[in-house]
Amino acid sequence: MILIRSWAGNIWIYLWIALGVILSCIFGWFVPQSLVVAYWNRFILPTALWGLRVFGGISIEVRGRQYLNQEQAVYASKHESALETYTMTTIVTRGVMILKKELTYIPFFGWAQWLYGLIPVDRGAGARAMKKMLAAAQKRVAEKRPIIIFPEGHRMKPGTTQKYKPGFLFMAQNLKLPVIPVALNTGMFWPRSSTKHLPGKVIIEFMEPMVPGSDKNAFIEELQAKIEAKCAELNEETVKNYPYTAVNLAEK
């Protein structure tokens, strides 16, 4: 039964994303970017996530809404699954993500991301890439679009982490914006390397904004400790409510 629901949820969500990509590539060149953003965040993605709940059994709870800032902030989020990439901009409705430059080269899919206004970064280009990323971010912030970034750089298995990359802090300091930590438990239900999704309640929790100080390393360590501690709490809560998700949690 779980496998059937998993495939039903997969088919539904990816059909809607495919529809969004196709229509973006047809009409996105001729309409204001604000319409492309609204089309995705108010229609395509909410409909996709509705079907994921109905057919796949995955619902989404948002905590800490009082900390949301829809215009001037850098969101530093844990990254465990593809699910948060589909969900975050339905919550931070004008948010723009930082993504690997290689993803923009994918036909249609990459073009749709560019038309939406996502910011590509070439990780191998060093300081030059950081300056280019910052310039693009400054433009988006001027358009009142907050920045969403995954400091670990790629998806991690629940219960694991690696040292956060400093790009989010470089951006926050230069843009003079607060950093809003984001914890989640998406990987407990939507594993990074599996097409089998488990039903249950995904939690995305926004925490109190942090203002970068002069000690960069201390700030990164504090942010990472805060996000990882909250993720550990969410994972514990998840296993208690849905014992079958423990299979997706890293062994201690």
Coordinates of N, CA and C in Angstrom, one line a residue:
M1 N 0.8 -1.2 0.0 CA 0.0 0.0 0.0 C 0.9 1.3 0.0
I2 N 1.9 1.3 0.8 CA 2.8 2.4 0.9 C 3.5 2.7 -0.4
L3 N 3.9 1.6 -1.1 CA 4.5 1.7 -2.4 C 3.6 2.2 -3.4
I4 N 2.3 1.8 -3.4 CA 1.4 2.3 -4.4 C 1.1 3.8 -4.1
R5 N 1.0 4.2 -2.9 CA 0.8 5.6 -2.6 C 2.0 6.4 -3.0
S6 N 3.2 5.9 -2.7 CA 4.4 6.6 -3.1 C 4.5 6.8 -4.6
W7 N 4.2 5.8 -5.4 CA 4.2 6.0 -6.8 C 3.1 7.0 -7.3
A8 N 1.9 6.9 -6.7 CA 0.8 7.8 -7.0 C 1.2 9.3 -6.7
G9 N 1.9 9.5 -5.6 CA 2.3 10.8 -5.2 C 3.4 11.3 -6.2
N10 N 4.3 10.4 -6.5 CA 5.4 10.8 -7.5 C 4.8 11.2 -8.8
I11 N 3.9 10.4 -9.3 CA 3.4 10.7 -10.6 C 2.7 12.0 -10.6
W12 N 1.9 12.2 -9.6 CA 1.1 13.5 -9.5 C 2.0 14.7 -9.4
I13 N 3.0 14.7 -8.5 CA 3.8 15.9 -8.3 C 4.7 16.2 -9.5
Y14 N 5.2 15.1 -10.2 CA 6.1 15.3 -11.3 C 5.4 15.7 -12.6
L15 N 4.1 15.2 -12.7 CA 3.3 15.7 -13.8 C 3.0 17.2 -13.7
W16 N 2.7 17.7 -12.5 CA 2.5 19.1 -12.4 C 3.7 19.9 -12.5
I17 N 4.8 19.4 -12.1 CA 6.1 20.2 -12.3 C 6.4 20.2 -13.8
A18 N 6.2 19.1 -14.4 CA 6.5 19.1 -15.9 C 5.6 20.1 -16.6
L19 N 4.3 20.1 -16.2 CA 3.4 21.1 -16.8 C 3.9 22.5 -16.5
G20 N 4.4 22.8 -15.3 CA 4.9 24.1 -15.0 C 6.1 24.5 -15.8
V21 N 7.0 23.5 -16.0 CA 8.2 23.7 -16.8 C 7.8 24.1 -18.3
I22 N 6.9 23.3 -18.8 CA 6.5 23.5 -20.2 C 5.9 24.8 -20.5
L23 N 4.9 25.2 -19.6 CA 4.2 26.4 -19.8 C 5.2 27.6 -19.5
S24 N 6.1 27.5 -18.5 CA 7.1 28.5 -18.3 C 7.9 28.8 -19.5
C25 N 8.4 27.7 -20.1 CA 9.3 27.8 -21.3 C 8.5 28.4 -22.5
I26 N 7.2 28.2 -22.6 CA 6.4 28.8 -23.7 C 6.1 30.2 -23.5
F27 N 5.7 30.6 -22.2 CA 5.2 31.9 -22.0 C 6.1 32.8 -21.2
G28 N 7.1 32.2 -20.5 CA 8.0 32.9 -19.6 C 8.8 34.0 -20.2
W29 N 9.1 33.8 -21.5 CA 9.9 34.8 -22.2 C 9.1 36.1 -22.5
F30 N 7.8 36.1 -22.4 CA 7.0 37.2 -22.9 C 6.2 37.9 -21.8
V31 N 6.3 37.4 -20.6 CA 5.5 38.0 -19.5 C 6.5 38.4 -18.4
P32 N 6.0 39.3 -17.5 CA 6.9 39.8 -16.4 C 7.2 38.6 -15.5
Q33 N 8.4 38.6 -15.0 CA 8.9 37.6 -14.1 C 8.0 37.4 -12.9
S34 N 7.4 38.5 -12.4 CA 6.5 38.4 -11.3 C 5.3 37.4 -11.6
L35 N 4.9 37.4 -12.8 CA 3.8 36.4 -13.2 C 4.3 35.0 -13.2
V36 N 5.5 34.8 -13.6 CA 6.1 33.4 -13.6 C 6.2 33.0 -12.2
V37 N 6.6 33.8 -11.3 CA 6.8 33.5 -9.8 C 5.4 33.2 -9.3
A38 N 4.4 34.0 -9.5 CA 3.0 33.8 -9.0 C 2.4 32.5 -9.6
Y39 N 2.7 32.2 -10.8 CA 2.2 31.0 -11.5 C 2.7 29.8 -10.8
W40 N 4.0 29.7 -10.4 CA 4.6 28.6 -9.7 C 4.1 28.5 -8.3
N41 N 4.2 29.6 -7.6 CA 4.0 29.6 -6.1 C 2.5 29.6 -5.7
R42 N 1.6 30.0 -6.6 CA 0.2 30.1 -6.2 C -0.6 29.1 -6.9
F43 N -0.1 28.4 -7.9 CA -0.9 27.4 -8.7 C -0.2 26.1 -8.8
I44 N 1.0 26.1 -9.5 CA 1.6 24.8 -9.9 C 2.1 24.0 -8.6
L45 N 2.9 24.7 -7.8 CA 3.4 24.0 -6.6 C 2.4 23.6 -5.6
P46 N 1.5 24.6 -5.2 CA 0.4 24.2 -4.3 C -0.4 23.0 -4.8
T47 N -0.7 23.0 -6.1 CA -1.5 21.9 -6.6 C -0.7 20.6 -6.5
A48 N 0.6 20.7 -6.9 CA 1.4 19.5 -6.8 C 1.5 18.9 -5.4
L49 N 1.6 19.8 -4.4 CA 1.7 19.4 -3.0 C 0.4 18.9 -2.4
W50 N -0.7 19.5 -3.0 CA -2.1 19.0 -2.6 C -2.2 17.5 -3.0
G51 N -1.8 17.2 -4.2 CA -1.9 15.8 -4.7 C -0.9 14.9 -3.9
L52 N 0.2 15.4 -3.5 CA 1.2 14.6 -2.8 C 0.5 14.2 -1.4
R53 N -0.3 15.2 -0.9 CA -0.9 14.9 0.4 C -2.1 13.9 0.2
V54 N -2.9 14.1 -0.9 CA -4.0 13.2 -1.1 C -3.6 11.8 -1.5
F55 N -2.7 11.7 -2.5 CA -2.3 10.4 -3.1 C -1.1 9.8 -2.3
G56 N -0.2 10.6 -1.9 CA 1.0 10.1 -1.3 C 1.0 10.1 0.2
G57 N 0.0 10.8 0.8 CA -0.1 10.8 2.2 C 0.9 11.6 3.0
I58 N 1.6 12.5 2.3 CA 2.6 13.4 2.9 C 1.9 14.8 3.0
S59 N 1.7 15.3 4.3 CA 1.2 16.6 4.6 C 2.4 17.4 5.1
I60 N 2.2 18.7 5.1 CA 3.3 19.7 5.5 C 2.8 20.6 6.6
E61 N 3.5 20.7 7.7 CA 3.2 21.6 8.7 C 4.3 22.6 8.8
V62 N 4.0 23.9 8.9 CA 4.9 25.0 9.0 C 4.9 25.6 10.4
R63 N 6.0 25.6 11.0 CA 6.2 26.2 12.3 C 7.0 27.4 12.3
G64 N 6.8 28.3 13.2 CA 7.6 29.6 13.3 C 7.3 30.6 12.2
R65 N 6.0 30.6 11.8 CA 5.6 31.6 10.8 C 5.9 33.0 11.2
Q66 N 5.9 33.3 12.5 CA 6.2 34.6 13.0 C 7.5 35.2 12.6
Y67 N 8.4 34.2 12.2 CA 9.8 34.7 11.8 C 9.9 34.8 10.3
L68 N 8.9 34.6 9.6 CA 9.0 34.8 8.1 C 9.1 36.2 7.7
N69 N 10.0 36.5 6.8 CA 10.2 37.8 6.3 C 10.2 37.7 4.7
Q70 N 9.2 38.2 4.1 CA 8.9 37.9 2.7 C 9.7 38.9 1.8
E71 N 10.5 39.8 2.4 CA 11.2 40.7 1.5 C 12.7 40.8 1.8
Q72 N 13.2 40.9 3.0 CA 14.5 41.2 3.4 C 15.2 40.2 4.3
A73 N 15.6 39.1 3.8 CA 16.2 38.1 4.7 C 17.0 37.1 3.8
V74 N 17.9 36.4 4.5 CA 18.6 35.2 3.9 C 18.1 34.0 4.7
Y75 N 17.5 33.0 4.1 CA 17.0 31.8 4.7 C 18.1 30.7 4.5
A76 N 18.7 30.3 5.7 CA 19.7 29.2 5.6 C 19.0 27.9 6.1
S77 N 18.8 27.0 5.1 CA 17.9 25.8 5.4 C 18.7 24.5 5.3
K78 N 18.3 23.6 6.2 CA 18.8 22.2 6.2 C 18.3 21.7 4.8
H79 N 19.1 20.7 4.3 CA 18.7 20.2 3.0 C 18.8 18.6 3.0
E80 N 17.6 18.0 3.0 CA 17.6 16.5 3.1 C 16.9 15.9 1.9
S81 N 16.2 16.6 1.1 CA 15.3 16.0 0.2 C 15.0 17.0 -1.0
A82 N 14.4 16.5 -2.0 CA 13.9 17.4 -3.1 C 12.7 18.1 -2.6
L83 N 12.0 17.6 -1.6 CA 10.7 18.1 -1.2 C 10.8 19.6 -0.8
E84 N 11.8 19.9 0.0 CA 11.9 21.3 0.4 C 12.1 22.3 -0.8
T85 N 12.7 21.8 -1.8 CA 12.9 22.7 -3.0 C 11.6 23.0 -3.7
Y86 N 10.6 22.1 -3.5 CA 9.3 22.3 -4.1 C 8.4 23.1 -3.1
T87 N 8.7 23.0 -1.8 CA 7.9 23.6 -0.8 C 8.2 25.0 -0.3
M88 N 9.5 25.3 -0.3 CA 10.0 26.5 0.4 C 9.4 27.8 -0.2
T89 N 9.2 27.8 -1.6 CA 8.7 29.1 -2.2 C 7.2 29.2 -2.1
T90 N 6.5 28.1 -1.7 CA 5.1 28.3 -1.4 C 4.9 28.9 0.0
I91 N 5.9 28.9 0.8 CA 5.9 29.5 2.1 C 6.5 30.9 2.1
V92 N 7.8 30.9 1.6 CA 8.4 32.2 1.3 C 8.1 32.5 -0.1
T93 N 7.0 33.2 -0.3 CA 6.3 33.1 -1.6 C 7.0 33.9 -2.8
R94 N 8.0 34.8 -2.4 CA 8.7 35.4 -3.5 C 10.2 35.0 -3.4
G95 N 10.5 34.0 -2.6 CA 11.9 33.6 -2.3 C 12.5 33.1 -3.6
V96 N 13.8 33.3 -3.6 CA 14.7 32.9 -4.8 C 15.8 32.0 -4.2
M97 N 16.0 30.9 -4.8 CA 17.0 29.9 -4.3 C 18.4 30.1 -5.1
I98 N 19.4 29.7 -4.4 CA 20.7 29.6 -5.0 C 20.9 28.1 -5.4
L99 N 21.3 27.9 -6.6 CA 21.4 26.5 -7.1 C 22.7 26.4 -7.9
K100 N 23.1 25.1 -8.1 CA 24.3 24.8 -8.9 C 24.1 25.2 -10.4
K101 N 25.1 25.9 -10.9 CA 25.0 26.4 -12.3 C 24.7 25.3 -13.3
E102 N 25.2 24.1 -13.0 CA 25.0 22.9 -13.9 C 23.5 22.6 -14.1
L103 N 22.7 22.9 -13.1 CA 21.2 22.6 -13.2 C 20.5 23.5 -14.2
T104 N 21.1 24.7 -14.5 CA 20.4 25.6 -15.5 C 20.7 25.1 -16.9
Y105 N 21.6 24.2 -17.1 CA 21.9 23.7 -18.4 C 20.9 22.6 -18.9
I106 N 20.1 22.0 -17.9 CA 19.2 21.0 -18.3 C 18.1 21.5 -19.2
P107 N 17.9 21.0 -20.4 CA 16.9 21.5 -21.3 C 15.5 21.6 -20.6
F108 N 14.8 22.7 -20.8 CA 13.5 23.0 -20.3 C 13.5 23.2 -18.8
F109 N 13.9 22.2 -18.0 CA 13.9 22.4 -16.6 C 14.9 23.5 -16.1
G110 N 16.1 23.5 -16.7 CA 17.0 24.6 -16.4 C 16.5 26.0 -16.9
W111 N 15.9 26.0 -18.0 CA 15.4 27.2 -18.6 C 14.3 27.8 -17.7
A112 N 13.4 26.9 -17.2 CA 12.3 27.4 -16.4 C 12.8 28.0 -15.1
Q113 N 13.9 27.4 -14.5 CA 14.5 27.9 -13.3 C 15.1 29.3 -13.6
W114 N 15.7 29.5 -14.7 CA 16.3 30.8 -15.1 C 15.2 31.8 -15.2
L115 N 14.1 31.4 -15.9 CA 13.0 32.4 -16.1 C 12.3 32.7 -14.8
Y116 N 12.3 31.8 -13.8 CA 11.8 32.1 -12.5 C 12.6 33.1 -11.7
G117 N 13.9 33.2 -12.0 CA 14.8 34.1 -11.4 C 15.8 33.5 -10.4
L118 N 15.9 32.1 -10.3 CA 16.8 31.5 -9.4 C 18.2 31.9 -9.8
I119 N 19.1 31.8 -8.8 CA 20.5 32.4 -8.9 C 21.5 31.2 -9.0
P120 N 22.1 31.0 -10.2 CA 23.1 29.9 -10.3 C 24.4 30.4 -9.8
V121 N 25.2 29.4 -9.3 CA 26.5 29.6 -8.8 C 27.5 28.5 -9.3
D122 N 28.6 29.0 -9.8 CA 29.6 28.1 -10.3 C 30.6 27.8 -9.1
R123 N 30.4 26.6 -8.5 CA 31.2 26.3 -7.3 C 32.7 26.2 -7.5
G124 N 33.1 26.0 -8.8 CA 34.5 25.8 -9.1 C 35.2 27.1 -9.4
A125 N 34.5 28.2 -9.5 CA 35.0 29.5 -10.0 C 35.5 30.4 -8.8
G126 N 35.4 30.0 -7.6 CA 36.0 30.7 -6.5 C 35.4 32.1 -6.3
A127 N 36.3 33.1 -6.0 CA 35.9 34.4 -5.6 C 35.1 35.1 -6.7
R128 N 35.4 34.8 -8.0 CA 34.7 35.4 -9.1 C 33.2 34.9 -9.1
A129 N 33.0 33.7 -8.8 CA 31.6 33.2 -8.7 C 30.8 33.8 -7.6
M130 N 31.5 34.0 -6.4 CA 30.9 34.6 -5.3 C 30.4 36.1 -5.6
K131 N 31.3 36.8 -6.3 CA 30.9 38.2 -6.7 C 29.8 38.2 -7.6
K132 N 29.7 37.3 -8.6 CA 28.7 37.2 -9.5 C 27.4 36.8 -8.9
M133 N 27.4 35.9 -7.9 CA 26.3 35.5 -7.2 C 25.7 36.6 -6.3
L134 N 26.6 37.4 -5.7 CA 26.2 38.5 -4.9 C 25.5 39.6 -5.7
A135 N 26.0 39.8 -6.9 CA 25.4 40.8 -7.8 C 24.0 40.4 -8.2
A136 N 23.8 39.1 -8.5 CA 22.5 38.6 -8.8 C 21.6 38.7 -7.6
A137 N 22.1 38.4 -6.4 CA 21.3 38.5 -5.2 C 20.9 39.9 -4.9
Q138 N 21.8 40.8 -5.1 CA 21.4 42.2 -4.8 C 20.3 42.7 -5.7
K139 N 20.3 42.2 -6.9 CA 19.2 42.5 -7.8 C 17.9 41.9 -7.3
R140 N 17.9 40.7 -6.9 CA 16.7 40.1 -6.4 C 16.2 40.7 -5.1
V141 N 17.1 41.1 -4.2 CA 16.7 41.8 -3.0 C 16.1 43.1 -3.3
A142 N 16.6 43.8 -4.3 CA 16.0 45.1 -4.7 C 14.6 44.9 -5.2
E143 N 14.3 43.7 -5.7 CA 13.0 43.4 -6.2 C 12.1 42.9 -5.0
K144 N 12.6 42.9 -3.8 CA 11.9 42.5 -2.6 C 11.7 41.0 -2.7
R145 N 12.7 40.2 -3.1 CA 12.7 38.8 -3.1 C 13.8 38.2 -2.1
P146 N 13.4 37.6 -1.0 CA 14.4 37.1 -0.1 C 15.2 35.9 -0.7
I147 N 16.3 35.6 -0.1 CA 17.2 34.6 -0.6 C 17.1 33.3 0.2
I148 N 17.0 32.2 -0.5 CA 17.0 30.9 0.2 C 18.2 30.1 -0.2
I149 N 19.0 29.6 0.7 CA 20.2 28.9 0.4 C 20.4 27.7 1.3
F150 N 21.0 26.6 0.8 CA 21.3 25.4 1.6 C 22.7 25.4 1.9
P151 N 23.1 25.7 3.1 CA 24.6 25.9 3.4 C 25.4 24.6 3.3
E152 N 24.8 23.4 3.4 CA 25.5 22.2 3.3 C 25.9 21.9 1.8
G153 N 25.2 22.5 0.9 CA 25.6 22.4 -0.5 C 24.9 21.3 -1.2
H154 N 24.5 20.2 -0.5 CA 23.7 19.1 -1.1 C 22.9 18.4 -0.1
R155 N 22.1 17.5 -0.5 CA 21.2 16.8 0.4 C 21.9 15.9 1.4
M156 N 21.5 15.9 2.6 CA 22.1 15.1 3.7 C 21.1 14.1 4.2
K157 N 21.6 12.9 4.6 CA 20.7 11.9 5.3 C 20.3 12.5 6.6
P158 N 19.1 12.3 7.1 CA 18.7 12.8 8.4 C 19.6 12.2 9.5
G159 N 20.0 13.1 10.4 CA 20.9 12.7 11.4 C 22.4 12.9 11.1
T160 N 22.6 13.4 9.9 CA 24.0 13.7 9.5 C 24.2 15.1 9.1
T161 N 25.4 15.6 9.0 CA 25.7 16.9 8.6 C 27.1 17.0 8.1
Q162 N 27.5 18.1 7.6 CA 28.9 18.5 7.3 C 29.0 19.9 7.5
K163 N 30.2 20.4 7.6 CA 30.5 21.8 7.9 C 29.8 22.7 6.9
Y164 N 29.0 23.7 7.4 CA 28.3 24.6 6.5 C 29.3 25.5 5.7
K165 N 29.0 25.6 4.5 CA 29.8 26.5 3.6 C 29.5 27.9 3.9
P166 N 30.5 28.8 3.8 CA 30.3 30.2 4.2 C 29.6 31.1 3.2
G167 N 29.1 30.6 2.1 CA 28.5 31.5 1.1 C 27.3 32.2 1.6
F168 N 26.5 31.6 2.5 CA 25.3 32.3 3.0 C 25.7 33.5 3.8
L169 N 26.8 33.3 4.6 CA 27.2 34.4 5.5 C 27.8 35.6 4.6
F170 N 28.6 35.2 3.6 CA 29.1 36.2 2.7 C 28.0 37.1 2.1
M171 N 26.9 36.4 1.7 CA 25.8 37.1 1.1 C 25.0 37.9 2.2
A172 N 24.8 37.4 3.3 CA 24.0 38.1 4.4 C 24.8 39.4 4.8
Q173 N 26.1 39.2 5.0 CA 26.9 40.4 5.4 C 26.9 41.5 4.4
N174 N 27.1 41.1 3.1 CA 27.2 42.1 2.1 C 25.9 42.7 1.7
L175 N 24.8 42.0 1.9 CA 23.5 42.5 1.7 C 22.9 43.2 2.9
K176 N 23.6 43.0 4.0 CA 23.2 43.6 5.3 C 21.8 43.0 5.7
L177 N 21.6 41.7 5.7 CA 20.4 41.1 6.0 C 20.5 40.1 7.1
P178 N 19.4 39.9 7.9 CA 19.5 38.8 8.9 C 19.4 37.4 8.3
V179 N 19.9 36.5 9.0 CA 19.8 35.1 8.6 C 18.7 34.4 9.4
I180 N 17.8 33.7 8.7 CA 16.7 33.0 9.3 C 17.0 31.5 9.2
P181 N 17.3 30.8 10.3 CA 17.6 29.4 10.3 C 16.3 28.6 10.0
V182 N 16.5 27.5 9.2 CA 15.3 26.7 8.9 C 15.7 25.2 9.1
A183 N 14.9 24.5 10.0 CA 15.1 23.1 10.3 C 13.9 22.3 9.6
L184 N 14.2 21.1 9.4 CA 13.1 20.3 8.7 C 13.4 18.8 8.9
N185 N 12.4 18.0 8.6 CA 12.5 16.5 8.7 C 12.1 15.8 7.4
T186 N 12.2 16.5 6.3 CA 11.8 16.0 5.0 C 12.4 14.6 4.6
G187 N 13.7 14.5 5.0 CA 14.4 13.2 4.6 C 13.8 12.0 5.3
M188 N 13.1 12.2 6.3 CA 12.5 11.0 7.0 C 11.4 10.4 6.2
F189 N 10.8 11.2 5.3 CA 9.7 10.7 4.5 C 10.0 10.6 3.0
W190 N 11.0 11.5 2.6 CA 11.3 11.5 1.2 C 12.8 11.4 1.1
P191 N 13.4 10.1 1.2 CA 14.8 9.9 1.2 C 15.5 10.5 -0.1
R192 N 16.7 10.9 0.0 CA 17.4 11.6 -1.1 C 17.7 10.6 -2.2
S193 N 17.8 9.3 -2.0 CA 18.2 8.4 -3.1 C 17.2 7.3 -3.3
S194 N 15.9 7.6 -3.1 CA 14.9 6.6 -3.2 C 13.6 7.2 -3.8
T195 N 12.9 6.4 -4.6 CA 11.6 6.8 -5.1 C 10.5 6.4 -4.2
K196 N 10.8 5.7 -3.1 CA 9.8 5.3 -2.2 C 9.6 6.3 -1.1
H197 N 8.5 6.9 -1.0 CA 8.2 7.9 0.0 C 7.2 7.4 1.0
L198 N 7.4 7.8 2.3 CA 6.6 7.3 3.4 C 5.6 8.4 3.7
P199 N 4.4 8.0 4.1 CA 3.3 8.9 4.5 C 3.6 9.4 5.9
G200 N 3.1 10.7 6.1 CA 3.2 11.3 7.4 C 3.3 12.8 7.3
K201 N 3.6 13.4 8.4 CA 3.6 14.9 8.5 C 5.1 15.4 8.4
V202 N 5.4 16.1 7.3 CA 6.6 16.8 7.2 C 6.5 18.1 8.0
I203 N 7.6 18.5 8.7 CA 7.6 19.7 9.4 C 8.8 20.6 8.9
I204 N 8.4 21.8 8.6 CA 9.4 22.8 8.3 C 9.3 23.9 9.3
E205 N 10.4 24.1 10.0 CA 10.4 25.1 11.2 C 11.3 26.2 11.0
F206 N 10.8 27.4 11.0 CA 11.6 28.7 10.9 C 11.9 29.2 12.3
M207 N 13.1 29.6 12.5 CA 13.5 30.0 13.8 C 13.9 31.5 13.8
E208 N 14.1 32.0 15.0 CA 14.4 33.4 15.2 C 15.6 33.9 14.4
P209 N 15.4 35.0 13.7 CA 16.5 35.6 12.9 C 17.8 35.8 13.7
M210 N 18.9 35.6 13.0 CA 20.2 35.8 13.6 C 21.0 36.9 12.8
V211 N 21.6 37.8 13.5 CA 22.3 38.9 12.9 C 23.8 38.6 12.9
P212 N 24.4 38.5 11.7 CA 25.9 38.1 11.7 C 26.7 39.1 12.5
G213 N 27.7 38.5 13.2 CA 28.6 39.3 13.9 C 30.0 39.4 13.2
S214 N 31.0 39.9 13.9 CA 32.3 40.1 13.3 C 33.1 38.7 13.2
D215 N 32.8 37.8 14.1 CA 33.4 36.5 14.1 C 32.7 35.5 13.2
K216 N 33.2 35.4 12.0 CA 32.5 34.6 11.0 C 32.4 33.1 11.4
N217 N 33.5 32.5 11.8 CA 33.5 31.1 12.2 C 32.5 30.8 13.3
A218 N 32.5 31.7 14.3 CA 31.6 31.5 15.4 C 30.2 31.6 15.0
F219 N 29.9 32.5 14.1 CA 28.5 32.6 13.6 C 28.0 31.4 12.9
I220 N 28.9 30.9 12.0 CA 28.5 29.7 11.2 C 28.3 28.5 12.2
E221 N 29.2 28.3 13.2 CA 29.1 27.2 14.1 C 27.8 27.4 14.9
E222 N 27.5 28.6 15.3 CA 26.3 28.8 16.1 C 25.0 28.5 15.3
L223 N 25.0 28.9 14.1 CA 23.9 28.6 13.2 C 23.7 27.1 12.9
Q224 N 24.8 26.5 12.6 CA 24.8 25.1 12.4 C 24.3 24.3 13.6
A225 N 24.8 24.6 14.8 CA 24.4 24.0 16.0 C 22.9 24.2 16.2
K226 N 22.4 25.3 16.0 CA 21.0 25.6 16.2 C 20.1 24.8 15.2
I227 N 20.5 24.8 13.9 CA 19.7 24.1 13.0 C 19.7 22.6 13.2
E228 N 20.9 22.0 13.5 CA 21.1 20.6 13.7 C 20.4 20.1 14.9
A229 N 20.4 20.9 16.0 CA 19.7 20.6 17.2 C 18.2 20.5 17.0
K230 N 17.7 21.5 16.3 CA 16.3 21.5 16.0 C 15.9 20.3 15.1
C231 N 16.7 20.0 14.1 CA 16.4 18.8 13.3 C 16.4 17.5 14.1
A232 N 17.3 17.4 15.0 CA 17.4 16.2 15.9 C 16.1 16.1 16.7
E233 N 15.5 17.2 17.2 CA 14.3 17.2 17.9 C 13.1 16.8 16.9
L234 N 13.1 17.3 15.7 CA 12.1 16.9 14.8 C 12.2 15.5 14.4
N235 N 13.4 15.0 14.2 CA 13.6 13.6 13.9 C 13.1 12.7 15.0
E236 N 13.3 13.1 16.2 CA 12.9 12.3 17.4 C 11.4 12.3 17.5
E237 N 10.8 13.4 17.2 CA 9.3 13.5 17.2 C 8.7 12.7 16.1
T238 N 9.4 12.7 14.9 CA 8.9 11.9 13.8 C 8.9 10.4 14.0
V239 N 10.0 9.9 14.6 CA 10.1 8.5 14.9 C 9.1 8.1 15.9
K240 N 8.8 9.0 16.9 CA 7.8 8.7 17.9 C 6.4 8.6 17.3
N241 N 6.1 9.5 16.3 CA 4.8 9.5 15.7 C 4.6 8.5 14.6
Y242 N 5.8 8.2 13.9 CA 5.8 7.4 12.7 C 7.0 6.4 12.8
P243 N 6.9 5.4 13.6 CA 8.1 4.5 13.9 C 8.7 4.0 12.6
Y244 N 8.0 3.8 11.5 CA 8.5 3.2 10.3 C 9.5 4.1 9.6
T245 N 9.5 5.4 10.0 CA 10.5 6.3 9.4 C 11.9 6.2 9.9
A246 N 12.1 5.4 11.0 CA 13.4 5.3 11.6 C 14.4 4.7 10.6
V247 N 13.9 4.0 9.6 CA 14.8 3.3 8.6 C 15.5 4.4 7.8
N248 N 15.0 5.6 7.7 CA 15.7 6.7 7.0 C 16.6 7.6 7.8
L249 N 16.7 7.3 9.1 CA 17.5 8.0 10.1 C 18.9 7.4 10.2
A250 N 20.0 8.2 10.1 CA 21.3 7.7 10.2 C 21.5 7.0 11.5
E251 N 22.3 5.9 11.5 CA 22.6 5.2 12.8 C 23.6 6.1 13.6
K252 N 23.4 6.1 14.9 CA 24.3 6.9 15.7 C 25.6 6.1 16.1

